[in-house]
Structures are given as structure tokens and as C-alpha cells.
Amino acid sequence: MLDGKPIEEQPEYLTGRRIAYIDGGTYFPQGTILDNLTFTLKNEPVKPAERTAAEKKQYDFEFFEVKRSGNFELDFEAQWIDYNRIDVANDGELSERIRDILIKIDLEEDIRGLGLRSTFDPEEFPELSSAILEARSRFRDQLDELGFSEFVEPFDPEKFNNQASIGENLLFGTAILPGYELDKLPGNILVRTVLDEENLNQEFFNMGKEVAQTTIELFGDLDPDNPFFDQLTYMNADELPEYRQALSRIAEKPIGEVGEEDLFKIMRLTFSYIENQNRLGLLSEELKDKVVKARANLREKMLELTEMPVALYEPESYNSASSLIDNVLLGRVSNTVAEGQERVTAAIRSLLDEMELTDDVFRIGLTFNVGSGGKRLSETQRQKLHLARALLKQPDILIVNQGMNSLGGREQENIIKTVLELSTSNEKHPFGVIWVPMNAGFAEFFDRVLIFHDGELVTDSNPKAIKDSDPLYKELVA
């Protein structure tokens, strides 16, 4: 009941705005973290979109057509978030409010982590992209001091990077268009043309065959779960039989007589090979030099295309197709050093904090796309995001029905205490909390406990009052 009426009889505008409900289900539509956090705040347009005269003319024409066809007439480009309702004045204050909530429920650091892994348009954030280039320069200057020089190798257009695969050394950038991803390069026509011009097709083919033969000899009789397979960058255990068959079909055939499928398989091994990690002794200094030369040829050919298919690794430029942290690093970390990647990530985070870029990284983190259903987030992150969205809309009543069930007991306890504190700390917007916890022992943190048995309410009391006297309560919290 709510105000003397069953909840289902209350108007939707009231229940939707004033009640927040969370359960264990955590589906999120595809969109950014910010989109999903503010989704429940977008009930109706509150301010028209600002448009130039030309844009207004185009909008009026489109709106006329929309009305004629009987489609949705509301302007999706209008401002839909009512800032006054949640006591903020603008986007900046909204971002701060979101950050404050995420800090309280221990999700803010995760969002910054997602920010490090996100891409952004340097034209949209010119000051940030310039700051990241400065961070890159500082990080490279600190490699010796940090003790990273032995296992971190920055990208240099004139040199072969020993921590990167042969394919990555050849492409020397991040794919923008389909067909230029690293796993597609062996079949890319432009790449094949360059290899042919540089007399590398046969050499890559021979090396791929050798990689396949050596791998089968060394690992062919091992159990598929053997940890040795974790060290292979170019083949997994399930592919060994396929390569045995491919080598049998190829035998001594010249490259021109090899079927396209088998040729792709063999060439893929060469493209994926990292000498410093795979250590089969197949990559000579001479071949490295040839790959660097072929890189320059490929670059020239790509620049002649109508659309650049790859965002190249340029020491003085921001790479819009790479993540923020990869732009600071702009290089590769050896996989042969224990916790090398973790140490580098921690050092870059510390550097960005020192440069006072934490707020910017958080802002980029809010633009992270959660994927269909939120699948790019962990279950714990989705449940915390669900709670953050509920708190952001400042409800009168918050209902949590086993909504934090993926969290550990201590973390659930901390969040319950935090939410209860928030429910009374804002004098302007206090709210009631109804919580169905996984652990009945958490009932002690609440003012009132309701216990149902066989569909009937059997206890309604303060937990302290029934702690020793109610046998059902004692059984539940035991």
C-alpha cells in the first residue's frame, strides 16, 4: 500500500519517479555508462534542443513528416534530464553527483579503470589528448627510474618492436576499417601485395610452416589443459590437429599451389609470432629489418587510399583508435615478466593522478559502452550500477530485493550501511529503505523487521526487541 492505495493502482508517473526497485537481475540496454545511469531521469523533454537556423529548418521538415506518418513526436535531441529535480545545475554538477555516489558504493575506481581502457575523439577533447601526449613523454622519460626499461618497449616507426607480433610490427597501428584487424592481415590484399613487393611472401610462408612443425613436435602429445599452451600467442591446443592436416596437405608444394585456406592458416602463425615470448629462434635480425622496410611500404600505400584504414602509431600524435592507457604507453609490455602489465598500469595511473587528470579519466569512463545487456561489465559492476542509478534519481522509497547477491558478505554489509546513512543524511531528500538481504543477519542494521512465513506476516518489530525472544528470527539470523 502507498498513501492508502495498492502500488499497482498508483499512476505510473508517481511510481516511476518516486520509487526505485532493484533485484538480482541486471539487464542494461546497449549504451554508455552515463546513458544507463541517467536513463530513469529522462521522463519528458524539459528544454528544447538548441539549433541553428538551418538545423531548425531541417528539424521542422522532419517533424512535419513524423506527424504525417503518426510516429513518435517528442524531440530526442532535447534536454530530457530535469536538473532541478535532482538538485544540480548543469552537466558538470551532474557528473560530480554521479561520482560522489559511485565513490560511496565503491564503483568509482572501476569507472576510472574503464576510462583507461576507453577510446575518445581527440577533436572532442583536445586539451585531454594534449595532456595524454605529455603523459606519454613523461612516462618514457621515467622508464629507467621505474625499472621498466627491460620489459617495456615504446613503438618507434624506424625500429622493430620485440614485444609485439610480426603482424603488429608490419601494420604498426590500430585497425579502423574491417579487414585490417591483426587476425585478418594474412588475407588482406594490400598486405599481400606489400609482402610480394618486399619478397616476404615466401619467407613468411616458410616461417609459418616451421612454427607449425616445431609446435606439433614440442606440444603435440601434451594434454590440451597443459599450461604450456598459455604461452602460445599463435595457436591453441584445439588447433593442433588442424595444423597437422594442413601440413600433410601442403607437404612440399610451392606456395603458389597451396590452397587459400591452408595458406591463410600458415601465414597467420607468422603474423602472430612474438620471438621474445614464443622463443622458437625463428626471427632473425635480417627479417626484422625487412619487416620494418615493408611497414614503410604499407604505410605509403594506405595513405594513398580514399579512407585511411589504420590509425598509425605516431610518437607525437594521439591515436584515436587506441585506448587512453595504450596512448600513454604507445608500446608493448613483455609477457615474460611477472605482473609486468599490472606494474605498468599502476605507474600510469599514478602519473595521471600526479598530472591531475583523474577527473578527465573518470569522465571518459562514463562514456564506456556497456555492450548488449551490459555484458562488457562484470555482474558485480552491473549490480552496483543498478544501485547507483536508483540513488541518483533521489526516490522517496528504495526497494532492494536481493539486489547485491553477487557481492561478498563484507561488501554487502558496507553497502547496506552506506545506503542507510544516505537515506537520512540529506535533509532535503530523505528516503525510506526496504531491503530483502541474502543474509538475514543484516536485519540488525534496520529499524524494523518484517518476517513472512507461509505467505503470512508473522513478525513486525524492531530487530533489537526480538533478538532473543522470536524463535523464527533467531533461526534466520543464526
Short mmCIF file of C-alpha atoms in Angstrom, two decimals:
data_model
loop_
_atom_site.label_atom_id
_atom_site.label_comp_id
_atom_site.label_asym_id
_atom_site.label_seq_id
_atom_site.Cartn_x
_atom_site.Cartn_y
_atom_site.Cartn_z
CA MET A 1 0.00 0.00 0.00
CA LEU A 2 1.11 3.55 -0.72
CA ASP A 3 -0.91 6.52 0.56
CA GLY A 4 -3.79 4.15 1.31
CA LYS A 5 -3.85 2.60 -2.20
CA PRO A 6 -2.18 -0.53 -3.62
CA ILE A 7 1.00 0.31 -5.53
CA GLU A 8 -0.39 -1.20 -8.73
CA GLU A 9 -3.23 1.36 -8.61
CA GLN A 10 -0.88 4.31 -8.35
CA PRO A 11 -0.22 6.31 -11.54
CA GLU A 12 2.94 5.30 -13.37
CA TYR A 13 4.41 8.80 -13.28
CA LEU A 14 4.36 8.59 -9.49
CA THR A 15 5.74 5.09 -9.01
CA GLY A 16 8.31 5.51 -11.77
CA ARG A 17 9.75 8.71 -10.34
CA ARG A 18 9.32 8.25 -6.61
CA ILE A 19 10.05 4.53 -6.11
CA ALA A 20 13.31 2.78 -7.04
CA TYR A 21 13.33 -1.03 -7.24
CA ILE A 22 16.41 -3.23 -7.54
CA ASP A 23 16.60 -7.01 -7.75
CA GLY A 24 19.27 -9.50 -8.79
CA GLY A 25 18.55 -9.02 -12.49
CA THR A 26 20.91 -6.54 -14.10
CA TYR A 27 19.95 -6.08 -17.74
CA PHE A 28 21.15 -2.81 -19.26
CA PRO A 29 20.39 -1.66 -22.81
CA GLN A 30 23.41 -1.07 -25.02
CA GLY A 31 24.79 2.39 -24.41
CA THR A 32 27.29 4.27 -22.29
CA ILE A 33 27.52 4.08 -18.51
CA LEU A 34 26.23 7.67 -18.38
CA ASP A 35 23.26 6.78 -20.60
CA ASN A 36 22.32 3.92 -18.31
CA LEU A 37 22.79 5.92 -15.12
CA THR A 38 20.58 8.77 -16.32
CA PHE A 39 18.00 6.62 -18.15
CA THR A 40 15.44 6.84 -15.33
CA LEU A 41 15.80 10.63 -15.15
CA LYS A 42 14.58 11.10 -18.72
CA ASN A 43 10.83 11.20 -18.22
CA GLU A 44 9.97 14.06 -20.59
CA PRO A 45 11.69 16.87 -22.52
CA VAL A 46 12.38 19.83 -20.21
CA LYS A 47 14.24 22.13 -22.60
CA PRO A 48 14.23 22.33 -26.42
CA ALA A 49 17.41 21.47 -28.30
CA GLU A 50 19.47 24.46 -29.43
CA ARG A 51 19.64 24.55 -33.24
CA THR A 52 20.99 26.88 -35.90
CA ALA A 53 18.53 28.33 -38.42
CA ALA A 54 19.47 25.68 -40.97
CA GLU A 55 19.16 22.88 -38.39
CA LYS A 56 15.78 24.27 -37.26
CA LYS A 57 14.52 24.28 -40.83
CA GLN A 58 15.60 20.66 -41.31
CA TYR A 59 14.06 19.67 -37.97
CA ASP A 60 10.73 21.33 -38.83
CA PHE A 61 10.63 19.44 -42.12
CA GLU A 62 11.40 16.12 -40.41
CA PHE A 63 8.88 16.83 -37.63
CA PHE A 64 6.18 17.52 -40.25
CA GLU A 65 6.91 14.15 -41.85
CA VAL A 66 6.89 12.46 -38.43
CA LYS A 67 3.44 13.85 -37.65
CA ARG A 68 2.09 12.82 -41.05
CA SER A 69 3.31 9.26 -40.55
CA GLY A 70 1.99 9.04 -36.98
CA ASN A 71 5.36 8.34 -35.43
CA PHE A 72 6.89 9.40 -32.11
CA GLU A 73 6.72 13.22 -31.95
CA LEU A 74 8.95 14.02 -28.97
CA ASP A 75 12.37 15.50 -29.75
CA PHE A 76 15.06 13.02 -28.72
CA GLU A 77 17.72 15.75 -29.08
CA ALA A 78 16.04 17.95 -26.45
CA GLN A 79 17.31 18.10 -22.87
CA TRP A 80 15.43 15.35 -21.08
CA ILE A 81 17.13 15.44 -17.67
CA ASP A 82 15.41 17.71 -15.17
CA TYR A 83 18.42 19.06 -13.27
CA ASN A 84 16.24 20.82 -10.70
CA ARG A 85 14.63 17.54 -9.69
CA ILE A 86 17.95 16.14 -8.52
CA ASP A 87 19.37 19.47 -7.29
CA VAL A 88 22.09 20.04 -9.89
CA ALA A 89 22.53 22.98 -12.24
CA ASN A 90 24.35 21.52 -15.24
CA ASP A 91 26.23 18.56 -16.71
CA GLY A 92 29.30 19.32 -14.60
CA GLU A 93 27.36 19.14 -11.34
CA LEU A 94 25.56 16.01 -12.56
CA SER A 95 28.94 14.36 -13.20
CA GLU A 96 30.09 15.30 -9.69
CA ARG A 97 26.87 13.92 -8.18
CA ILE A 98 27.36 10.66 -10.07
CA ARG A 99 30.97 10.44 -8.99
CA ASP A 100 30.06 11.02 -5.34
CA ILE A 101 27.52 8.18 -5.46
CA LEU A 102 29.95 5.83 -7.20
CA ILE A 103 32.65 6.56 -4.62
CA LYS A 104 30.23 5.74 -1.79
CA ILE A 105 29.30 2.35 -3.29
CA ASP A 106 32.90 1.55 -4.29
CA LEU A 107 32.42 1.72 -8.06
CA GLU A 108 34.26 4.93 -8.94
CA GLU A 109 37.65 3.26 -9.27
CA ASP A 110 36.15 0.69 -11.65
CA ILE A 111 34.79 3.50 -13.82
CA ARG A 112 38.23 5.12 -13.95
CA GLY A 113 39.64 1.73 -14.93
CA LEU A 114 37.12 1.55 -17.77
CA GLY A 115 38.13 5.11 -18.71
CA LEU A 116 41.72 3.96 -19.13
CA ARG A 117 40.51 1.21 -21.48
CA SER A 118 38.21 3.52 -23.47
CA THR A 119 38.83 5.47 -26.65
CA PHE A 120 37.87 9.09 -27.22
CA ASP A 121 37.89 11.58 -30.07
CA PRO A 122 40.84 13.99 -29.64
CA GLU A 123 38.89 16.65 -31.56
CA GLU A 124 36.14 16.47 -28.93
CA PHE A 125 38.64 16.55 -26.04
CA PRO A 126 41.64 18.49 -27.43
CA GLU A 127 43.03 19.50 -24.02
CA LEU A 128 42.88 15.95 -22.71
CA SER A 129 44.56 14.50 -25.81
CA SER A 130 47.39 17.04 -25.42
CA ALA A 131 47.73 16.11 -21.75
CA ILE A 132 47.92 12.41 -22.65
CA LEU A 133 50.76 13.16 -25.09
CA GLU A 134 52.55 14.96 -22.27
CA ALA A 135 51.94 11.92 -20.04
CA ARG A 136 53.39 9.68 -22.76
CA SER A 137 56.56 11.78 -22.87
CA ARG A 138 56.90 11.77 -19.07
CA PHE A 139 56.30 8.01 -18.87
CA ARG A 140 59.01 7.31 -21.44
CA ASP A 141 61.44 9.54 -19.53
CA GLN A 142 60.71 7.57 -16.36
CA LEU A 143 61.22 4.05 -17.75
CA ASP A 144 64.74 3.70 -16.32
CA GLU A 145 63.78 5.22 -12.99
CA LEU A 146 60.78 2.89 -12.69
CA GLY A 147 62.89 -0.13 -13.65
CA PHE A 148 60.70 -0.80 -16.71
CA SER A 149 63.32 -0.45 -19.46
CA GLU A 150 63.96 -4.19 -19.65
CA PHE A 151 60.36 -5.16 -20.34
CA VAL A 152 58.61 -2.07 -21.76
CA GLU A 153 59.43 -1.17 -25.35
CA PRO A 154 57.91 2.01 -26.86
CA PHE A 155 56.86 1.98 -30.50
CA ASP A 156 59.39 3.58 -32.85
CA PRO A 157 58.47 3.91 -36.55
CA GLU A 158 62.08 3.14 -37.50
CA LYS A 159 62.52 0.06 -35.32
CA PHE A 160 61.13 -3.44 -34.88
CA ASN A 161 59.32 -3.82 -31.54
CA ASN A 162 60.45 -7.07 -29.93
CA GLN A 163 57.46 -7.27 -27.59
CA ALA A 164 54.93 -7.09 -30.43
CA SER A 165 53.98 -9.72 -33.01
CA ILE A 166 55.31 -9.67 -36.55
CA GLY A 167 51.85 -8.69 -37.80
CA GLU A 168 51.60 -5.77 -35.42
CA ASN A 169 55.09 -4.64 -36.39
CA LEU A 170 54.07 -4.67 -40.03
CA LEU A 171 50.73 -2.87 -39.58
CA PHE A 172 52.09 -0.54 -36.90
CA GLY A 173 48.72 0.83 -35.89
CA THR A 174 45.16 0.07 -34.80
CA ALA A 175 42.64 -1.06 -37.38
CA ILE A 176 39.81 1.33 -38.20
CA LEU A 177 38.28 -0.44 -41.19
CA PRO A 178 37.30 -4.13 -41.43
CA GLY A 179 39.94 -6.41 -42.92
CA TYR A 180 42.84 -4.69 -41.19
CA GLU A 181 42.45 -6.37 -37.80
CA LEU A 182 45.56 -8.35 -36.85
CA ASP A 183 43.84 -11.72 -37.28
CA LYS A 184 42.66 -10.71 -40.79
CA LEU A 185 46.01 -9.44 -42.10
CA PRO A 186 47.15 -12.75 -43.69
CA GLY A 187 44.22 -12.48 -46.12
CA ASN A 188 44.39 -8.73 -46.71
CA ILE A 189 45.04 -8.00 -50.40
CA LEU A 190 47.03 -4.81 -49.77
CA VAL A 191 49.21 -6.54 -47.18
CA ARG A 192 49.78 -9.49 -49.52
CA THR A 193 50.80 -7.04 -52.27
CA VAL A 194 53.35 -5.40 -49.99
CA LEU A 195 54.76 -8.77 -48.91
CA ASP A 196 55.11 -9.73 -52.57
CA GLU A 197 56.88 -6.46 -53.43
CA GLU A 198 59.27 -6.90 -50.50
CA ASN A 199 59.92 -10.58 -51.34
CA LEU A 200 58.47 -11.65 -47.97
CA ASN A 201 55.59 -13.91 -49.02
CA GLN A 202 57.78 -17.00 -49.38
CA GLU A 203 59.78 -16.16 -46.26
CA PHE A 204 56.62 -15.70 -44.16
CA PHE A 205 55.22 -18.95 -45.58
CA ASN A 206 58.38 -20.89 -44.76
CA MET A 207 58.48 -19.46 -41.26
CA GLY A 208 54.81 -20.32 -40.67
CA LYS A 209 55.44 -23.92 -41.71
CA GLU A 210 58.40 -24.10 -39.35
CA VAL A 211 56.34 -22.68 -36.49
CA ALA A 212 53.62 -25.28 -37.12
CA GLN A 213 56.09 -28.20 -37.37
CA THR A 214 58.05 -27.17 -34.28
CA THR A 215 54.90 -26.60 -32.23
CA ILE A 216 53.49 -30.02 -33.16
CA GLU A 217 56.80 -31.69 -32.30
CA LEU A 218 57.06 -29.93 -28.92
CA PHE A 219 53.44 -29.87 -27.79
CA GLY A 220 51.61 -32.39 -29.96
CA ASP A 221 51.47 -35.10 -27.28
CA LEU A 222 50.60 -32.81 -24.36
CA ASP A 223 47.21 -32.69 -22.69
CA PRO A 224 45.11 -29.75 -24.03
CA ASP A 225 44.94 -28.33 -20.48
CA ASN A 226 48.72 -28.18 -20.14
CA PRO A 227 49.85 -24.67 -19.04
CA PHE A 228 52.45 -24.63 -21.83
CA PHE A 229 49.66 -23.72 -24.23
CA ASP A 230 49.09 -20.49 -22.29
CA GLN A 231 52.44 -19.27 -23.60
CA LEU A 232 51.50 -19.67 -27.26
CA THR A 233 50.32 -16.46 -28.92
CA TYR A 234 49.67 -18.07 -32.29
CA MET A 235 47.86 -21.38 -31.70
CA ASN A 236 45.67 -23.09 -29.11
CA ALA A 237 45.58 -26.77 -28.24
CA ASP A 238 42.38 -27.40 -30.23
CA GLU A 239 44.05 -26.24 -33.43
CA LEU A 240 46.92 -28.76 -33.35
CA PRO A 241 45.01 -31.46 -35.31
CA GLU A 242 44.01 -28.88 -37.94
CA TYR A 243 47.63 -27.87 -38.45
CA ARG A 244 48.75 -31.49 -38.68
CA GLN A 245 46.26 -31.97 -41.50
CA ALA A 246 47.26 -28.68 -43.18
CA LEU A 247 50.96 -29.61 -43.15
CA SER A 248 50.07 -33.00 -44.61
CA ARG A 249 48.13 -31.38 -47.46
CA ILE A 250 50.84 -28.82 -48.14
CA ALA A 251 53.78 -31.25 -47.99
CA GLU A 252 56.41 -29.88 -50.40
CA LYS A 253 54.05 -27.86 -52.57
CA PRO A 254 55.32 -24.44 -53.68
CA ILE A 255 53.41 -21.52 -52.18
CA GLY A 256 51.53 -20.87 -55.43
CA GLU A 257 49.91 -24.32 -55.32
CA VAL A 258 48.76 -24.18 -51.70
CA GLY A 259 45.03 -23.77 -51.12
CA GLU A 260 43.88 -20.39 -49.82
CA GLU A 261 42.56 -21.78 -46.53
CA ASP A 262 45.81 -23.60 -45.74
CA LEU A 263 47.88 -20.62 -46.86
CA PHE A 264 45.93 -18.35 -44.50
CA LYS A 265 46.45 -20.78 -41.60
CA ILE A 266 50.20 -20.98 -42.14
CA MET A 267 50.69 -17.25 -42.72
CA ARG A 268 48.65 -16.49 -39.58
CA LEU A 269 51.27 -18.25 -37.47
CA THR A 270 53.98 -15.92 -38.77
CA PHE A 271 51.84 -12.82 -38.26
CA SER A 272 51.06 -13.87 -34.65
CA TYR A 273 54.61 -14.88 -33.72
CA ILE A 274 56.47 -13.00 -30.93
CA GLU A 275 60.07 -14.17 -30.62
CA ASN A 276 60.60 -12.79 -27.11
CA GLN A 277 57.61 -14.74 -25.86
CA ASN A 278 57.48 -17.83 -28.08
CA ARG A 279 61.26 -18.33 -28.26
CA LEU A 280 61.48 -20.79 -31.15
CA GLY A 281 64.54 -18.99 -32.53
CA LEU A 282 62.92 -18.28 -35.91
CA LEU A 283 63.09 -14.48 -36.12
CA SER A 284 66.42 -13.15 -37.41
CA GLU A 285 67.67 -9.55 -37.30
CA GLU A 286 67.60 -9.57 -41.10
CA LEU A 287 63.89 -10.47 -41.14
CA LYS A 288 63.15 -7.75 -38.57
CA ASP A 289 64.77 -5.18 -40.86
CA LYS A 290 62.73 -6.46 -43.80
CA VAL A 291 59.50 -6.13 -41.80
CA VAL A 292 60.34 -2.50 -40.87
CA LYS A 293 61.02 -1.76 -44.55
CA ALA A 294 57.74 -3.41 -45.55
CA ARG A 295 56.00 -1.33 -42.88
CA ALA A 296 57.04 1.87 -44.64
CA ASN A 297 55.81 0.49 -47.98
CA LEU A 298 52.45 -0.48 -46.46
CA ARG A 299 52.11 2.92 -44.84
CA GLU A 300 52.63 4.71 -48.18
CA LYS A 301 50.04 2.52 -49.87
CA MET A 302 47.48 3.06 -47.11
CA LEU A 303 47.95 6.83 -47.27
CA GLU A 304 47.03 6.69 -50.96
CA LEU A 305 43.64 5.11 -50.19
CA THR A 306 40.49 7.27 -50.14
CA GLU A 307 40.00 6.40 -46.46
CA MET A 308 42.81 5.59 -44.04
CA PRO A 309 42.11 2.05 -42.76
CA VAL A 310 44.52 2.19 -39.81
CA ALA A 311 45.31 4.70 -37.05
CA LEU A 312 49.10 4.59 -37.16
CA TYR A 313 51.37 4.59 -34.12
CA GLU A 314 52.92 8.06 -34.24
CA PRO A 315 55.11 9.12 -31.27
CA GLU A 316 53.89 12.74 -31.48
CA SER A 317 50.20 12.11 -32.20
CA TYR A 318 47.20 10.85 -30.26
CA ASN A 319 45.86 7.54 -31.63
CA SER A 320 42.07 7.87 -31.63
CA ALA A 321 41.54 4.14 -32.25
CA SER A 322 43.59 3.06 -29.21
CA SER A 323 42.58 3.24 -25.58
CA LEU A 324 43.64 6.07 -23.29
CA ILE A 325 46.14 3.88 -21.42
CA ASP A 326 47.56 2.49 -24.67
CA ASN A 327 48.13 6.07 -25.81
CA VAL A 328 50.20 6.79 -22.71
CA LEU A 329 52.17 3.58 -23.18
CA LEU A 330 52.30 3.56 -27.00
CA GLY A 331 54.39 0.44 -26.89
CA ARG A 332 54.24 -3.10 -25.61
CA VAL A 333 54.93 -4.79 -22.29
CA SER A 334 56.72 -8.14 -22.25
CA ASN A 335 54.56 -11.05 -21.11
CA THR A 336 57.62 -12.82 -19.74
CA VAL A 337 57.88 -10.57 -16.65
CA ALA A 338 55.69 -11.48 -13.67
CA GLU A 339 53.00 -8.82 -13.07
CA GLY A 340 54.67 -6.58 -15.64
CA GLN A 341 51.38 -5.31 -17.08
CA GLU A 342 49.95 -4.65 -13.61
CA ARG A 343 53.05 -2.66 -12.60
CA VAL A 344 52.88 -0.57 -15.77
CA THR A 345 49.16 0.11 -15.32
CA ALA A 346 49.73 1.17 -11.70
CA ALA A 347 52.56 3.50 -12.76
CA ILE A 348 50.44 5.11 -15.49
CA ARG A 349 47.53 5.59 -13.07
CA SER A 350 49.90 7.23 -10.59
CA LEU A 351 51.28 9.50 -13.31
CA LEU A 352 47.78 10.58 -14.41
CA ASP A 353 46.86 11.29 -10.79
CA GLU A 354 50.03 13.35 -10.42
CA MET A 355 49.06 15.33 -13.53
CA GLU A 356 45.56 15.88 -12.07
CA LEU A 357 43.87 14.02 -14.90
CA THR A 358 41.79 11.75 -12.65
CA ASP A 359 38.59 13.73 -13.30
CA ASP A 360 39.13 13.50 -17.05
CA VAL A 361 39.72 9.76 -16.91
CA PHE A 362 36.51 9.37 -14.88
CA ARG A 363 34.60 11.45 -17.44
CA ILE A 364 35.88 9.23 -20.25
CA GLY A 365 34.91 6.18 -18.18
CA LEU A 366 31.30 7.38 -18.17
CA THR A 367 31.36 7.14 -21.98
CA PHE A 368 32.30 3.42 -21.84
CA ASN A 369 29.80 1.34 -23.82
CA VAL A 370 28.43 -1.43 -21.59
CA GLY A 371 27.52 -3.66 -24.55
CA SER A 372 24.29 -5.53 -25.18
CA GLY A 373 22.66 -6.29 -21.86
CA GLY A 374 25.64 -4.74 -20.05
CA LYS A 375 27.79 -7.79 -20.84
CA ARG A 376 31.00 -5.77 -21.00
CA LEU A 377 30.67 -5.23 -17.25
CA SER A 378 31.02 -7.85 -14.54
CA GLU A 379 27.94 -8.98 -12.61
CA THR A 380 29.14 -7.08 -9.54
CA GLN A 381 29.66 -3.91 -11.59
CA ARG A 382 26.18 -4.23 -13.09
CA GLN A 383 24.54 -4.65 -9.68
CA LYS A 384 26.39 -1.64 -8.26
CA LEU A 385 25.49 0.39 -11.36
CA HIS A 386 21.85 -0.56 -10.83
CA LEU A 387 22.06 0.73 -7.25
CA ALA A 388 23.83 3.93 -8.34
CA ARG A 389 21.06 4.64 -10.87
CA ALA A 390 18.42 4.18 -8.16
CA LEU A 391 20.22 6.53 -5.74
CA LEU A 392 20.80 9.14 -8.46
CA LYS A 393 17.09 9.68 -9.06
CA GLN A 394 16.52 10.50 -5.36
CA PRO A 395 13.47 8.29 -4.75
CA ASP A 396 11.14 8.51 -1.77
CA ILE A 397 11.35 4.74 -1.35
CA LEU A 398 14.21 2.41 -2.32
CA ILE A 399 13.38 -1.29 -2.53
CA VAL A 400 16.27 -3.76 -2.81
CA ASN A 401 15.22 -7.37 -3.35
CA GLN A 402 18.44 -9.41 -3.03
CA GLY A 403 19.94 -6.88 -5.43
CA MET A 404 23.54 -7.20 -4.26
CA ASN A 405 23.72 -11.01 -4.28
CA SER A 406 26.94 -11.19 -6.34
CA LEU A 407 28.92 -9.29 -3.70
CA GLY A 408 30.78 -10.83 -0.79
CA GLY A 409 29.27 -10.63 2.69
CA ARG A 410 31.51 -7.82 3.95
CA GLU A 411 30.93 -5.74 0.81
CA GLN A 412 27.15 -6.25 1.07
CA GLU A 413 27.29 -5.10 4.67
CA ASN A 414 29.27 -1.97 3.77
CA ILE A 415 26.83 -1.05 1.01
CA ILE A 416 23.79 -1.56 3.25
CA LYS A 417 25.33 0.70 5.88
CA THR A 418 26.19 3.29 3.24
CA VAL A 419 22.67 3.32 1.77
CA LEU A 420 21.09 3.60 5.22
CA GLU A 421 23.35 6.53 6.03
CA LEU A 422 22.45 8.22 2.73
CA SER A 423 18.75 7.72 3.44
CA THR A 424 18.92 10.12 6.41
CA SER A 425 21.94 12.36 5.70
CA ASN A 426 20.23 14.55 3.08
CA GLU A 427 17.65 16.60 4.99
CA LYS A 428 16.11 17.81 1.74
CA HIS A 429 15.64 14.31 0.29
CA PRO A 430 15.44 11.58 2.95
CA PHE A 431 14.12 8.26 1.68
CA GLY A 432 12.81 5.00 3.09
CA VAL A 433 14.66 1.74 2.53
CA ILE A 434 13.05 -1.69 2.19
CA TRP A 435 15.72 -4.37 1.82
CA VAL A 436 15.43 -8.13 1.34
CA PRO A 437 19.00 -9.24 2.09
CA MET A 438 20.65 -12.53 1.17
CA ASN A 439 21.96 -12.73 4.72
CA ALA A 440 19.20 -12.31 7.32
CA GLY A 441 21.86 -11.26 9.80
CA PHE A 442 21.94 -7.84 8.13
CA ALA A 443 18.49 -7.18 9.60
CA GLU A 444 20.18 -5.77 12.71
CA PHE A 445 21.11 -2.62 10.76
CA PHE A 446 17.44 -1.71 10.16
CA ASP A 447 14.81 -0.10 12.38
CA ARG A 448 12.09 -2.57 11.53
CA VAL A 449 11.98 -6.24 10.55
CA LEU A 450 9.11 -7.96 8.73
CA ILE A 451 9.14 -11.78 8.69
CA PHE A 452 6.80 -13.76 6.46
CA HIS A 453 6.07 -17.45 6.95
CA ASP A 454 3.90 -19.49 4.60
CA GLY A 455 2.79 -16.30 2.88
CA GLU A 456 1.70 -14.56 6.07
CA LEU A 457 3.28 -11.74 8.05
CA VAL A 458 4.25 -13.27 11.39
CA THR A 459 6.66 -10.68 12.82
CA ASP A 460 6.77 -6.89 12.59
CA SER A 461 9.15 -5.41 15.13
CA ASN A 462 12.47 -3.73 15.89
CA PRO A 463 15.31 -6.28 15.48
CA LYS A 464 16.72 -5.49 18.93
CA ALA A 465 13.37 -6.18 20.54
CA ILE A 466 13.08 -9.67 19.05
CA LYS A 467 16.74 -10.62 19.00
CA ASP A 468 16.37 -13.13 21.85
CA SER A 469 12.60 -13.66 22.01
CA ASP A 470 11.47 -14.54 18.45
CA PRO A 471 12.46 -18.15 17.61
CA LEU A 472 11.92 -17.70 13.84
CA TYR A 473 14.08 -14.58 13.78
CA LYS A 474 16.79 -16.32 15.81
CA GLU A 475 16.73 -19.24 13.36
CA LEU A 476 17.03 -16.92 10.33
CA VAL A 477 19.99 -14.93 11.64
CA ALA A 478 21.81 -17.92 13.15
#
